[in-house]
Short mmCIF file of C-alpha atoms and ligand atoms in Angstrom, two decimals:
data_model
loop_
_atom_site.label_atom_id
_atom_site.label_comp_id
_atom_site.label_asym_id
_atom_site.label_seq_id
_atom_site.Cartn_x
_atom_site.Cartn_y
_atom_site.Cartn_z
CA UNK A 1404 117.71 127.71 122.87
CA UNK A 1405 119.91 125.60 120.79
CA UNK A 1406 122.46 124.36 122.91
CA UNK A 1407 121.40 120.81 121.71
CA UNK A 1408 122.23 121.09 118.46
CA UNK A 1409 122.52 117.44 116.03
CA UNK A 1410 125.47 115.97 116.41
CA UNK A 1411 127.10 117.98 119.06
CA UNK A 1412 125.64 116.01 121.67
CA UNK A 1413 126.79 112.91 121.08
CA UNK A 1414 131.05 113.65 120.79
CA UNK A 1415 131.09 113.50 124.35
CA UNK A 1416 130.48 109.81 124.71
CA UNK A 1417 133.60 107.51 123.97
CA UNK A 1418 132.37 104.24 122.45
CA UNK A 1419 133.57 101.61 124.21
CA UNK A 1420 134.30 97.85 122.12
CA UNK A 1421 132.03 96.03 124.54
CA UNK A 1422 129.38 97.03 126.99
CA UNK A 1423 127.68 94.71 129.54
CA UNK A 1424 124.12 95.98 128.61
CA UNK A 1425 124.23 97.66 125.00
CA UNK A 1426 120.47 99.00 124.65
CA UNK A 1427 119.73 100.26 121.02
CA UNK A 1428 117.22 102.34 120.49
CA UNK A 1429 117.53 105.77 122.64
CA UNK A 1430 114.05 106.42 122.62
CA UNK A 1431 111.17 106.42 125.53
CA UNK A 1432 112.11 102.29 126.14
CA UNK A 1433 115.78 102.31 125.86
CA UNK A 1434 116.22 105.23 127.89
CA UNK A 1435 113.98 104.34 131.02
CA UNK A 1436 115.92 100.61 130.54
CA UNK A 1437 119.27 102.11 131.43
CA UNK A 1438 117.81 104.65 134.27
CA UNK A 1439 116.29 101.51 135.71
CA UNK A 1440 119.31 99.36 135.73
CA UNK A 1441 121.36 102.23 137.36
CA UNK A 1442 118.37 103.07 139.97
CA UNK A 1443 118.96 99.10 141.07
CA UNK A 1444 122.35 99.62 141.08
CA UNK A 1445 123.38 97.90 138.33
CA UNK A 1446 127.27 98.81 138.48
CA UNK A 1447 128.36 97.25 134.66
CA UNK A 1448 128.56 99.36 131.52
CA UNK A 1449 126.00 100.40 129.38
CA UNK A 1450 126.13 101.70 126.06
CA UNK A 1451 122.86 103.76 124.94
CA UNK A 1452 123.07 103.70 121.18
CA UNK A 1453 120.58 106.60 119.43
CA UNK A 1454 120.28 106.57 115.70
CA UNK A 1455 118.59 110.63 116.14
CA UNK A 1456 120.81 112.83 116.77
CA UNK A 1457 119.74 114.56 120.43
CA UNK A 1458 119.39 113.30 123.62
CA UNK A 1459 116.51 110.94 124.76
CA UNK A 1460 113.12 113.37 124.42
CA UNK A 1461 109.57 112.82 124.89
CA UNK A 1462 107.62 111.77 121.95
CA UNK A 1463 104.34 113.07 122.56
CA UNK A 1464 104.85 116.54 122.55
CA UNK A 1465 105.90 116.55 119.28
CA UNK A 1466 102.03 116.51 117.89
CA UNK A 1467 101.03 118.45 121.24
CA UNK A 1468 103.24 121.50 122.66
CA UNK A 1469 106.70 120.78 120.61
CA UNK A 1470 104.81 121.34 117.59
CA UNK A 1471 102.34 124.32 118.75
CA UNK A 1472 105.66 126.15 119.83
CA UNK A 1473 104.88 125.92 123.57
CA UNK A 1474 107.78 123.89 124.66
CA UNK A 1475 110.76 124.30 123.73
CA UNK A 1476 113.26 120.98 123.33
CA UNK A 1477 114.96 121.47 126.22
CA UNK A 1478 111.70 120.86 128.49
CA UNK A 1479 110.70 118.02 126.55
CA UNK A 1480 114.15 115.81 127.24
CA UNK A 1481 113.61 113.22 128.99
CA UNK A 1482 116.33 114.09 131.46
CA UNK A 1483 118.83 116.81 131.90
CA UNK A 1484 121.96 116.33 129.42
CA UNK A 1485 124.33 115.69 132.51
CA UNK A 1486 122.35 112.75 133.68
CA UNK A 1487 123.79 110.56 131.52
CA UNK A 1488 127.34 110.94 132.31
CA UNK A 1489 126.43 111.46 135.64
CA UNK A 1490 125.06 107.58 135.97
CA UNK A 1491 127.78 106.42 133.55
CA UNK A 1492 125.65 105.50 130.83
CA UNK A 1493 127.68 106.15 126.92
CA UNK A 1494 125.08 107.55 125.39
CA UNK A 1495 126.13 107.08 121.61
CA UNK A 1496 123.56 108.80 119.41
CA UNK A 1497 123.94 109.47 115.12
CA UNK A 1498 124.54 105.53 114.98
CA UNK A 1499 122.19 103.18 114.00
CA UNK A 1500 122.41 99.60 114.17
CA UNK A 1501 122.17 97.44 111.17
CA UNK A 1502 123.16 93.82 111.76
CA UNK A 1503 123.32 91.71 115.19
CA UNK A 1504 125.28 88.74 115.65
CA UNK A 1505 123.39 86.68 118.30
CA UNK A 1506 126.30 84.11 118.28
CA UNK A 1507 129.19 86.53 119.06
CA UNK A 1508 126.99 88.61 120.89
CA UNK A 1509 127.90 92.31 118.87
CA UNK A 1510 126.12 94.38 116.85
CA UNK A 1511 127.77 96.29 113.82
CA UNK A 1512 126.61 100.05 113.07
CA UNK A 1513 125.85 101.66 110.06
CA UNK A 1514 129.62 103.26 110.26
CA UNK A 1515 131.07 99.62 110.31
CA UNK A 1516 132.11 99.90 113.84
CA UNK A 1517 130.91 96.73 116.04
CA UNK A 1518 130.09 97.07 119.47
CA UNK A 1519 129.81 93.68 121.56
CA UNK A 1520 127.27 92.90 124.16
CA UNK A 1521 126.40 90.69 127.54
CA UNK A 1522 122.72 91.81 127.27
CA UNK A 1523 121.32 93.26 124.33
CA UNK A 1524 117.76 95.45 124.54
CA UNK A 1525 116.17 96.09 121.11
CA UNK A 1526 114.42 99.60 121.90
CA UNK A 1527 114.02 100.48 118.18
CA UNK A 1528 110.32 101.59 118.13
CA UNK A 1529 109.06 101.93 114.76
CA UNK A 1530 109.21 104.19 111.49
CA UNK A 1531 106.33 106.37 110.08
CA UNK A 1532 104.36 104.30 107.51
CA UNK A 1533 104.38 106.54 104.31
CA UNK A 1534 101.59 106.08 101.53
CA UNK A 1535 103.45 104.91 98.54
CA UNK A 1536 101.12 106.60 95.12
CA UNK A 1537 102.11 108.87 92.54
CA UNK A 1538 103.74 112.19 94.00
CA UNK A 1539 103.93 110.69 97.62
CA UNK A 1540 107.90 111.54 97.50
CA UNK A 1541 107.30 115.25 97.61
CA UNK A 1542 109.24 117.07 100.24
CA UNK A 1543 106.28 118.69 101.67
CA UNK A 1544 104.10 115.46 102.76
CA UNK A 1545 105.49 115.32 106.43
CA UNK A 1546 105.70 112.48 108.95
CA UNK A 1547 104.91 113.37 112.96
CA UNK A 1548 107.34 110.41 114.52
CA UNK A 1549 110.53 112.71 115.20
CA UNK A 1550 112.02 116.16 116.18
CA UNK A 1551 113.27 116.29 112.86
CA UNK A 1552 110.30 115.73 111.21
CA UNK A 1553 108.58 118.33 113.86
CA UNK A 1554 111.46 121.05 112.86
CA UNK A 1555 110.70 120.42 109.38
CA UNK A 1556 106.71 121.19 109.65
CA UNK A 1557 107.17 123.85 111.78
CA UNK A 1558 109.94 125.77 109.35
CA UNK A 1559 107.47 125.68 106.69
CA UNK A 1560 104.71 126.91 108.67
CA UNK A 1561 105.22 130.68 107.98
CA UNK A 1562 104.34 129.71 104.38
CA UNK A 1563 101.53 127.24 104.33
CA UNK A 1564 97.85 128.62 104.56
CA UNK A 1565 96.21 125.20 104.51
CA UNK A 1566 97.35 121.67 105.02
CA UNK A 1567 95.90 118.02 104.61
CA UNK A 1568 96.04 115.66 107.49
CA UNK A 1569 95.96 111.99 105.95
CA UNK A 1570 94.85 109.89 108.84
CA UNK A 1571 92.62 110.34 112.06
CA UNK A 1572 94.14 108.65 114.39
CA UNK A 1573 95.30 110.68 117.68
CA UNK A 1574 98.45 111.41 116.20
CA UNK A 1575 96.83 113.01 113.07
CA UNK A 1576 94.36 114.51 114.94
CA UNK A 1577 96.21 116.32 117.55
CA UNK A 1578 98.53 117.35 114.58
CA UNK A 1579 95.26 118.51 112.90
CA UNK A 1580 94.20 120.92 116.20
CA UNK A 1581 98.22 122.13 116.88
CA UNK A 1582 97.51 123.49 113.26
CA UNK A 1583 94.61 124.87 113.54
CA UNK A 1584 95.39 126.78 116.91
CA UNK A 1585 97.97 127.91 114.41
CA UNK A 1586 95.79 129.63 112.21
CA UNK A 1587 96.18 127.45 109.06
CA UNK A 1588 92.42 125.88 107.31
CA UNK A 1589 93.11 122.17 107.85
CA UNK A 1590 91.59 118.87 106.16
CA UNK A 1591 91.24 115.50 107.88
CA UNK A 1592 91.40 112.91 105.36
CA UNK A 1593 90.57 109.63 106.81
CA UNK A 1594 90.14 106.12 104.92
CA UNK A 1595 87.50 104.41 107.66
CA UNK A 1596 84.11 105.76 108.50
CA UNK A 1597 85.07 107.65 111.21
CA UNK A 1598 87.97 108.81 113.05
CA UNK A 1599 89.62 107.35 115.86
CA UNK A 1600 88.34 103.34 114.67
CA UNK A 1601 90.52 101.47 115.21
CA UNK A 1602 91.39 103.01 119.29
CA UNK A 1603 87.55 103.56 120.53
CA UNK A 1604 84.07 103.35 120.46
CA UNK A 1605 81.81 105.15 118.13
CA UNK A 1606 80.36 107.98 120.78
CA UNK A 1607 84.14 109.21 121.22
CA UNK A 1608 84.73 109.31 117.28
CA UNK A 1609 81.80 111.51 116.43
CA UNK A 1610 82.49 113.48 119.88
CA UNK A 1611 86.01 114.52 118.30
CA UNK A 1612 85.05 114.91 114.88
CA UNK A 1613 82.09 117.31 115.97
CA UNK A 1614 85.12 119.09 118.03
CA UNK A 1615 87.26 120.05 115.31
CA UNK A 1616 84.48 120.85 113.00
CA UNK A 1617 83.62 123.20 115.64
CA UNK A 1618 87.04 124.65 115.27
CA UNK A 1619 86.97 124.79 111.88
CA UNK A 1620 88.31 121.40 110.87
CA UNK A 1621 86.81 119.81 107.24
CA UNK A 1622 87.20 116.18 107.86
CA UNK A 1623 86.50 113.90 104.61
CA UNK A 1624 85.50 109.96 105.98
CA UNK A 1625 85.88 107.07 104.11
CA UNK A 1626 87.76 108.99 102.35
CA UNK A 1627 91.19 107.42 100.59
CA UNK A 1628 94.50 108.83 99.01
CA UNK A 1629 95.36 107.62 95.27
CA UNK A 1630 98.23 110.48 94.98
CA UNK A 1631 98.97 113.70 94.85
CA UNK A 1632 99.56 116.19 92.17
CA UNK A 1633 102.94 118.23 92.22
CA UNK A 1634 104.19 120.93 90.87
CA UNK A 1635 107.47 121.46 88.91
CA UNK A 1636 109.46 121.64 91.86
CA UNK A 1637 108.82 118.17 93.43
CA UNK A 1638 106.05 120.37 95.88
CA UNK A 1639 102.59 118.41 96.30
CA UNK A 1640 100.05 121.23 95.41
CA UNK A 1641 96.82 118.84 95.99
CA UNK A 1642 95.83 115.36 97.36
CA UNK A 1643 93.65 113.37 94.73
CA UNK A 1644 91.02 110.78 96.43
CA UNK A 1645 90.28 107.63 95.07
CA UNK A 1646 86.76 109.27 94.26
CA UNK A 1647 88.60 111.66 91.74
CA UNK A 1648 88.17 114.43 93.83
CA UNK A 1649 91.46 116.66 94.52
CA UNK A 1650 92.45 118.92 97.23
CA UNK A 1651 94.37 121.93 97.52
CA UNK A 1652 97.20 122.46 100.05
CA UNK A 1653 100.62 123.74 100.97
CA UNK A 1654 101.21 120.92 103.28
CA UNK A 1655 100.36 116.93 103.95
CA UNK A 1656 100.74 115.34 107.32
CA UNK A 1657 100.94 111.88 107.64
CA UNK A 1658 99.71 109.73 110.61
CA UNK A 1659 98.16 106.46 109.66
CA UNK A 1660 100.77 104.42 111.96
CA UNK A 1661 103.87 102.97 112.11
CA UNK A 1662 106.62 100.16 110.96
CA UNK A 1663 107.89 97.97 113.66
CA UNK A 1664 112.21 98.77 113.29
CA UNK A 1665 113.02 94.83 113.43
CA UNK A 1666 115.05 94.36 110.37
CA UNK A 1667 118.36 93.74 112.21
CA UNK A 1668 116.38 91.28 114.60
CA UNK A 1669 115.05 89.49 111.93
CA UNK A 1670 117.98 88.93 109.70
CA UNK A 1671 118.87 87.59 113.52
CA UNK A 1672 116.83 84.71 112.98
CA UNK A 1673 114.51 86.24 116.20
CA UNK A 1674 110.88 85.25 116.38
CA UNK A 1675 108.55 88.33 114.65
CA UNK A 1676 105.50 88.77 113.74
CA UNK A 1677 103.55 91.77 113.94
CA UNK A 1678 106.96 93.56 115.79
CA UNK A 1679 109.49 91.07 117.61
CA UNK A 1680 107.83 88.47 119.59
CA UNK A 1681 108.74 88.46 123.35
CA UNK A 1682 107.81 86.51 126.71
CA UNK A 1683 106.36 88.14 129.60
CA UNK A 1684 110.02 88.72 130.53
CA UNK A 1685 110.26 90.86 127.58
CA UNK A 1686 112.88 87.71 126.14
CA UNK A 1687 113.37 87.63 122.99
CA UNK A 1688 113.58 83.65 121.33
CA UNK A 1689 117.50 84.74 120.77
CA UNK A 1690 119.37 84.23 124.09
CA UNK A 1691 120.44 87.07 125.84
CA UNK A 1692 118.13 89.57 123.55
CA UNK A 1693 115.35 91.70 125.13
CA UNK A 1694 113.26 93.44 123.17
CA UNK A 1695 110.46 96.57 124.72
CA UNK A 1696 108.47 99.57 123.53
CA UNK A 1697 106.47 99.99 120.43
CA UNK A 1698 108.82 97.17 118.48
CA UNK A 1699 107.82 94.65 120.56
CA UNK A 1700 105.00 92.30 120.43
CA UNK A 1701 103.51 90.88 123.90
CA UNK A 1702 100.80 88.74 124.82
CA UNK A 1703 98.30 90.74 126.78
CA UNK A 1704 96.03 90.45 129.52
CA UNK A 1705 93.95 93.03 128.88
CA UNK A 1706 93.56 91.71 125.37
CA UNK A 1707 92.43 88.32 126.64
CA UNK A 1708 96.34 87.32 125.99
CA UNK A 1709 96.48 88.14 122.38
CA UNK A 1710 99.96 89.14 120.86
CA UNK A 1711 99.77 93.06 120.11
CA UNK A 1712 102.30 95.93 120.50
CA UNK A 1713 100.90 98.66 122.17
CA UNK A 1714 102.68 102.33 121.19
CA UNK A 1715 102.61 103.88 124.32
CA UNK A 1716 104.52 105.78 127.00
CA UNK A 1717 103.35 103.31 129.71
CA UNK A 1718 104.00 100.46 127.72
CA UNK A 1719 107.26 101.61 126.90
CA UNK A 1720 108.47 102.74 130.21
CA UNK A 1721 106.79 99.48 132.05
CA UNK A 1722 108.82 96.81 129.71
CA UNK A 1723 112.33 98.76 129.91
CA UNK A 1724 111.59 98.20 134.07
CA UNK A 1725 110.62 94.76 133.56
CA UNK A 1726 113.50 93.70 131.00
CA UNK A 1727 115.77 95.49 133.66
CA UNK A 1728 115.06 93.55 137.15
CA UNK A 1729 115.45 90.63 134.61
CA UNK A 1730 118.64 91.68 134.08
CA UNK A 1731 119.69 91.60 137.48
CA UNK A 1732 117.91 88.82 138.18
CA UNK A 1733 114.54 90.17 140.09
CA UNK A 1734 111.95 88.47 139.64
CA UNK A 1735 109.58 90.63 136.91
CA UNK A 1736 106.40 89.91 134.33
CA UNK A 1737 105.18 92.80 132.46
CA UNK A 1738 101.37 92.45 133.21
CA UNK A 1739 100.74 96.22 133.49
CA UNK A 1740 96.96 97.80 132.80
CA UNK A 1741 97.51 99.78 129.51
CA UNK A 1742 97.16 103.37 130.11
CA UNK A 1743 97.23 106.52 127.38
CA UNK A 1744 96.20 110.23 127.12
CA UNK A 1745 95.64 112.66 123.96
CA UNK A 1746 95.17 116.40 124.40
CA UNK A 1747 93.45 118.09 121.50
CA UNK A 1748 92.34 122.01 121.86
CA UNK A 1749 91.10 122.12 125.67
CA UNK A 1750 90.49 118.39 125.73
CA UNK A 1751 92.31 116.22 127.71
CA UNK A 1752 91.47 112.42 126.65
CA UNK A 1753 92.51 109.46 129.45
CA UNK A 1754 91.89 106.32 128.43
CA UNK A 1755 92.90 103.04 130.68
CA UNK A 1756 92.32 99.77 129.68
CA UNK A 1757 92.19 98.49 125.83
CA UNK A 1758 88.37 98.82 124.31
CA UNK A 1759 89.34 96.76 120.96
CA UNK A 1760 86.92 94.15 121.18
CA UNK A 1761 84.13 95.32 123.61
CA UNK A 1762 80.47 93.97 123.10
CA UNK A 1763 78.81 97.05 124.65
CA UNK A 1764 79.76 100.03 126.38
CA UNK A 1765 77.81 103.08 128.21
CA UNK A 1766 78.43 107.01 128.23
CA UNK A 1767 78.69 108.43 131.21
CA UNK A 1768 77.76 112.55 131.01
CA UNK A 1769 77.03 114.40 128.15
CA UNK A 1770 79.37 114.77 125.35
CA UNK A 1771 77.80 118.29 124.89
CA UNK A 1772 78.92 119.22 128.25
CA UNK A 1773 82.77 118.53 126.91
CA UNK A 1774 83.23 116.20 130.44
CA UNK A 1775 82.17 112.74 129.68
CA UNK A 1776 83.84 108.83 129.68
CA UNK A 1777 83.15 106.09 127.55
CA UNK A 1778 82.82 102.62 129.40
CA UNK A 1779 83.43 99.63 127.51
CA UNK A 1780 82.62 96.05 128.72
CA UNK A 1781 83.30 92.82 127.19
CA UNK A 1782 81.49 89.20 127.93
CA UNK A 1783 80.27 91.54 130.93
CA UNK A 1784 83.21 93.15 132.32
CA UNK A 1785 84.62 96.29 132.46
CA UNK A 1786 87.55 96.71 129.77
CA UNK A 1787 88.55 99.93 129.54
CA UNK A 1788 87.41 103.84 130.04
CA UNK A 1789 87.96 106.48 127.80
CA UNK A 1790 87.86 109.58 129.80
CA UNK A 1791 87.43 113.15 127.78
CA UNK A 1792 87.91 116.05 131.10
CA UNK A 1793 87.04 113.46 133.51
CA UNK A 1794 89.86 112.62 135.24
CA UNK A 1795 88.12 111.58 138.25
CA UNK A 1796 86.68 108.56 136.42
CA UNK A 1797 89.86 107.55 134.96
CA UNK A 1798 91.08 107.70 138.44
CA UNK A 1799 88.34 105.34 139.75
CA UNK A 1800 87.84 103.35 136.78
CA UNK A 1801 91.28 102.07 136.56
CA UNK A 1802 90.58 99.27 139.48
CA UNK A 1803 86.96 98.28 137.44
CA UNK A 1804 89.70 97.59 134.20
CA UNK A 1805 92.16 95.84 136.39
CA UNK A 1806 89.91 93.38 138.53
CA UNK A 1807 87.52 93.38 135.31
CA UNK A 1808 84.44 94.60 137.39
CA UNK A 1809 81.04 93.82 135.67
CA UNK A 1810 79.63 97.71 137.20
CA UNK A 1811 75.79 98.02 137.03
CA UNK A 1812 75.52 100.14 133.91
CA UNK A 1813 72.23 101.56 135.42
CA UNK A 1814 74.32 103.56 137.85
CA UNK A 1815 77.30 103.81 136.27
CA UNK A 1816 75.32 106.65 134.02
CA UNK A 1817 74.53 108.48 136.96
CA UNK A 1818 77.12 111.00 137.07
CA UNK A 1819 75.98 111.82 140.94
CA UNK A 1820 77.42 108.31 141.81
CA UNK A 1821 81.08 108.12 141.56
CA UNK A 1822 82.59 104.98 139.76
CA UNK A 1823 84.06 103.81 143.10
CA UNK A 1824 80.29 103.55 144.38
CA UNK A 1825 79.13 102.64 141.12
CA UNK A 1826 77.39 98.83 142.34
CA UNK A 1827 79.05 95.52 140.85
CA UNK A 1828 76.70 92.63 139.18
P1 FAD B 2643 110.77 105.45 120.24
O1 FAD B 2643 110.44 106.47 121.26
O2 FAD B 2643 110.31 105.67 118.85
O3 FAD B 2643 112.36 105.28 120.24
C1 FAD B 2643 113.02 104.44 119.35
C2 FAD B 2643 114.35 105.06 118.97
O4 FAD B 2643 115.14 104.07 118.34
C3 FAD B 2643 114.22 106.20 117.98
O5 FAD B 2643 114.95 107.31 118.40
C4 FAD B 2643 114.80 105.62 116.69
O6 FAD B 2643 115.42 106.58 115.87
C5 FAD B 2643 115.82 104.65 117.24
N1 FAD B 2643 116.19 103.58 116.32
C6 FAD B 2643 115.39 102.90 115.46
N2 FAD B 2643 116.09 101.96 114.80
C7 FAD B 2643 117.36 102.05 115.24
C8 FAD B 2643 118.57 101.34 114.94
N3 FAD B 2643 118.59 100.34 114.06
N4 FAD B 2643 119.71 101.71 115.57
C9 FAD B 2643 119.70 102.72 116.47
N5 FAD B 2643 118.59 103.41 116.82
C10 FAD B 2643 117.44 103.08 116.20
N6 FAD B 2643 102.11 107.82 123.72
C11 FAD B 2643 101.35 108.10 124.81
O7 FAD B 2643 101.29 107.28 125.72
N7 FAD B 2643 100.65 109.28 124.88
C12 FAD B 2643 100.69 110.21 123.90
O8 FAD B 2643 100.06 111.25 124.00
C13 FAD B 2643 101.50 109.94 122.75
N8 FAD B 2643 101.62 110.86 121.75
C14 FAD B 2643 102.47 110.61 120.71
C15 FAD B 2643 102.67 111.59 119.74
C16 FAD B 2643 103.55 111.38 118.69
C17 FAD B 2643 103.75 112.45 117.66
C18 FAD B 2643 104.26 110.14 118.60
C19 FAD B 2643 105.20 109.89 117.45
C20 FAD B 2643 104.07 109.17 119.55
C21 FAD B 2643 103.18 109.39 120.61
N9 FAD B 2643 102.99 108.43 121.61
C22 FAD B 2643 102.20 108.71 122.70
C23 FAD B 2643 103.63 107.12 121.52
C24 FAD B 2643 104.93 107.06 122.29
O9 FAD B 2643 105.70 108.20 122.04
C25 FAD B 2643 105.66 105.80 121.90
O10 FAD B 2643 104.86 104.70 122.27
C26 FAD B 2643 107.03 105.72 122.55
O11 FAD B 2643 107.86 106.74 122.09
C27 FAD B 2643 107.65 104.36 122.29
O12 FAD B 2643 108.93 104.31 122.80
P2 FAD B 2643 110.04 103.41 122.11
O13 FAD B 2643 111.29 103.63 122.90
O14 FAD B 2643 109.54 102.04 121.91
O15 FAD B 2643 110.23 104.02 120.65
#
């Protein structure tokens, strides 16, 4: 269906010169900000503005179902085009922001056009980091951050027999078995000695890569990009390794992470660091200046307080609610257990907690049996579950994360014992 089309979306939205709460960034963050303002009756304006050109969507279908062809983009919005109207929210999408004025409170888009602000909520997530070597400019080395990017892999598909995924993270990885469903002979090239590193625990690395080399996946570890060779055209034909070792594709995927979008917030003069620094009010240090989502870093309790920026759905959706009741003046810390999910071929991966860290963890089932969890523990207490067809233990395990539960590990391998009767030392 293409009734949402770029740029038609957007012309039905008047842009007003000021708006109570201006929220930019119309992703995941900015979009659950302004539904929770208007669920607590928040009766001021609010000005949504989008620098894509569609509606709010979901993100991770994009590397899942978008991308496979199984949803279409209508079912992946993250609410029905008439909502927004509806609850009297300008959704203002093609304009991006580019400077901030924290002392007369307005922003000024890319078009020149400023927009003022009571409340401003930086909502900005972040861009795809792109490998910078000879060749990387090539039109067919692909990000996996936006529908446009998605729409551009998946008009080129017809053509490509065999691609090169540079980076095993989930994102690459899920890319990597969307592709291979597809037919196409893929390659994981990852710079670490296994996939997944930097996210989990050995077991669940080696369970995945064993998973797509089942399904035909090559995956090359410790494995790094130096360029890529290209053909007349400005097409990448091959990926050379810093080993000297090239190979052949008709498309590169890229998923080794993302930029933090702070520039405007910076030039601000706002506290940043690793994203923009906020309180557990999701405050900015500029008054009046929220900032949520993947763009913002938080200290964390289930990182023993540490200042990260978690790129996640929950994390997302759980600061726009918190920055919101702050708004109106309810009473709100974002203290929420961090909570993610990655499907890859029949494998549905729940992980709660954050594992980066742990000291010693047990597996719980066989791998071999495809239903398993990883339990991680730090300085004796439960951190966080990774969960691979075992939603029942991501169900229970969530209150061992949250109260940090030290569970006997002796039981806790027991599959017959269910984590909520798993003992605690
Ligand atoms: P985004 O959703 O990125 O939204 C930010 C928006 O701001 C973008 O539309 C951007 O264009 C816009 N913008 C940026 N700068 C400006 C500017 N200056 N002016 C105006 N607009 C601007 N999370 C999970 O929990 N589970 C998953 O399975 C999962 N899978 C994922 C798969 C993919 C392919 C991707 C890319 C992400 C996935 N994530 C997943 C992560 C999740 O989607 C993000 O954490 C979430 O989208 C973050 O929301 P956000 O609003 O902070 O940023």
């Amino acid at each position: 269906n293409s009734a949402i089309q770029a740029g038609k979306w957007h012309q039905g939205a008047g842009m007003k010169a000021f708006y109570d709460i201006l929220i930019v960034g119309a992703g995941h963050a900015g979009a659950q900000a302004a539904i929770a303002l208007r669920q607590k009756k928040f009766e001021g304006s609010i000005g949504l503005v989008g620098n894509e050109k569609y509606p709010p969507y979901e993100r991770p279908p994009l590397s899942k179902e978008y991308l496979a062809g199984d949803k279409p983009f209508e079912r992946i919005l993250l609410r029905p085009e008439s909502f927004w109207p509806e609850r009297e929210i300008d959704l203002l999408t093609g304009n991006r922001v580019s400077k901030i004025d924290p002392v007369a409170k307005k922003v000024t888009l890319t078009s020149d056009d400023e927009i003022g602000y009571g409340k401003l909520i930086w909502a900005t997530g972040g861009s795809p980091r792109m490998l910078d070597c000879p060749g990387s400019q090539a039109r067919n080395i692909h990000a996996v951050r936006s529908r446009a990017d998605v729409d551009k892999i998946m008009a080129a598909l017809p053509s490509v027999d065999k691609a090169v995924v540079v980076g095993g993270g989930y994102i690459g990885l899920e890319a990597a078995a969307v592709l291979t469903k597809l037919g196409k002979q893929v390659t994981i090239v990852e710079s670490l000695d296994r996939v997944l590193s930097r996210v989990a625990g050995e077991p669940l690395s080696r369970f995945y890569e064993a998973e797509h080399r089942r399904q035909g996946v090559t995956i090359e570890l410790e494995a790094s990009v130096s360029g890529f060779e290209t053909n007349d055209e400005g097409i990448a034909t091959a990926v050379t390794l810093a080993d000297g070792r090239t190979l052949a594709a008709d498309m590169f995927v890229v998923g080794i992470g993302i930029i933090p979008e702070t520039g405007p917030l910076v030039a601000a003069g706002a506290a940043t660091g690793n994203g923009v620094d906020v309180d557990s009010h999701c405050r900015t240090s500029l008054d009046d200046i929220y900032a949520i989502g993947d763009c913002a870093a938080h200290s964390n309790a289930f990182a023993d307080g540490a200042m990260i920026r978690l790129e996640s759905v929950q994390n997302a959706n759980d600061q726009a609610k918190v920055a919101a009741l702050d708004i109106i003046g309810e009473e709100a810390e974002y203290d929420s257990v961090p909570w993610f999910w990655s499907n890859q071929y029949d494998l549905k991966l729940q992980t709660v907690g954050l594992s980066a860290g742990h000291d010693s963890h047990v597996v719980r089932g066989d791998p071999d049996s495809r239903s398993f969890s990883v339990i991680y523990y730090r300085d004796g207490k439960v951190v966080a579950l990774d969960c691979v067809n075992a939603t029942k233990d991501y169900v229970q395990g969530r209150k061992a994360v949250v109260e940090g539960l030290n569970l006997d590990k002796n039981e806790l391998v027991d599959t017959d014992i269910p984590i909520k009767e798993v003992g605690v030392r």
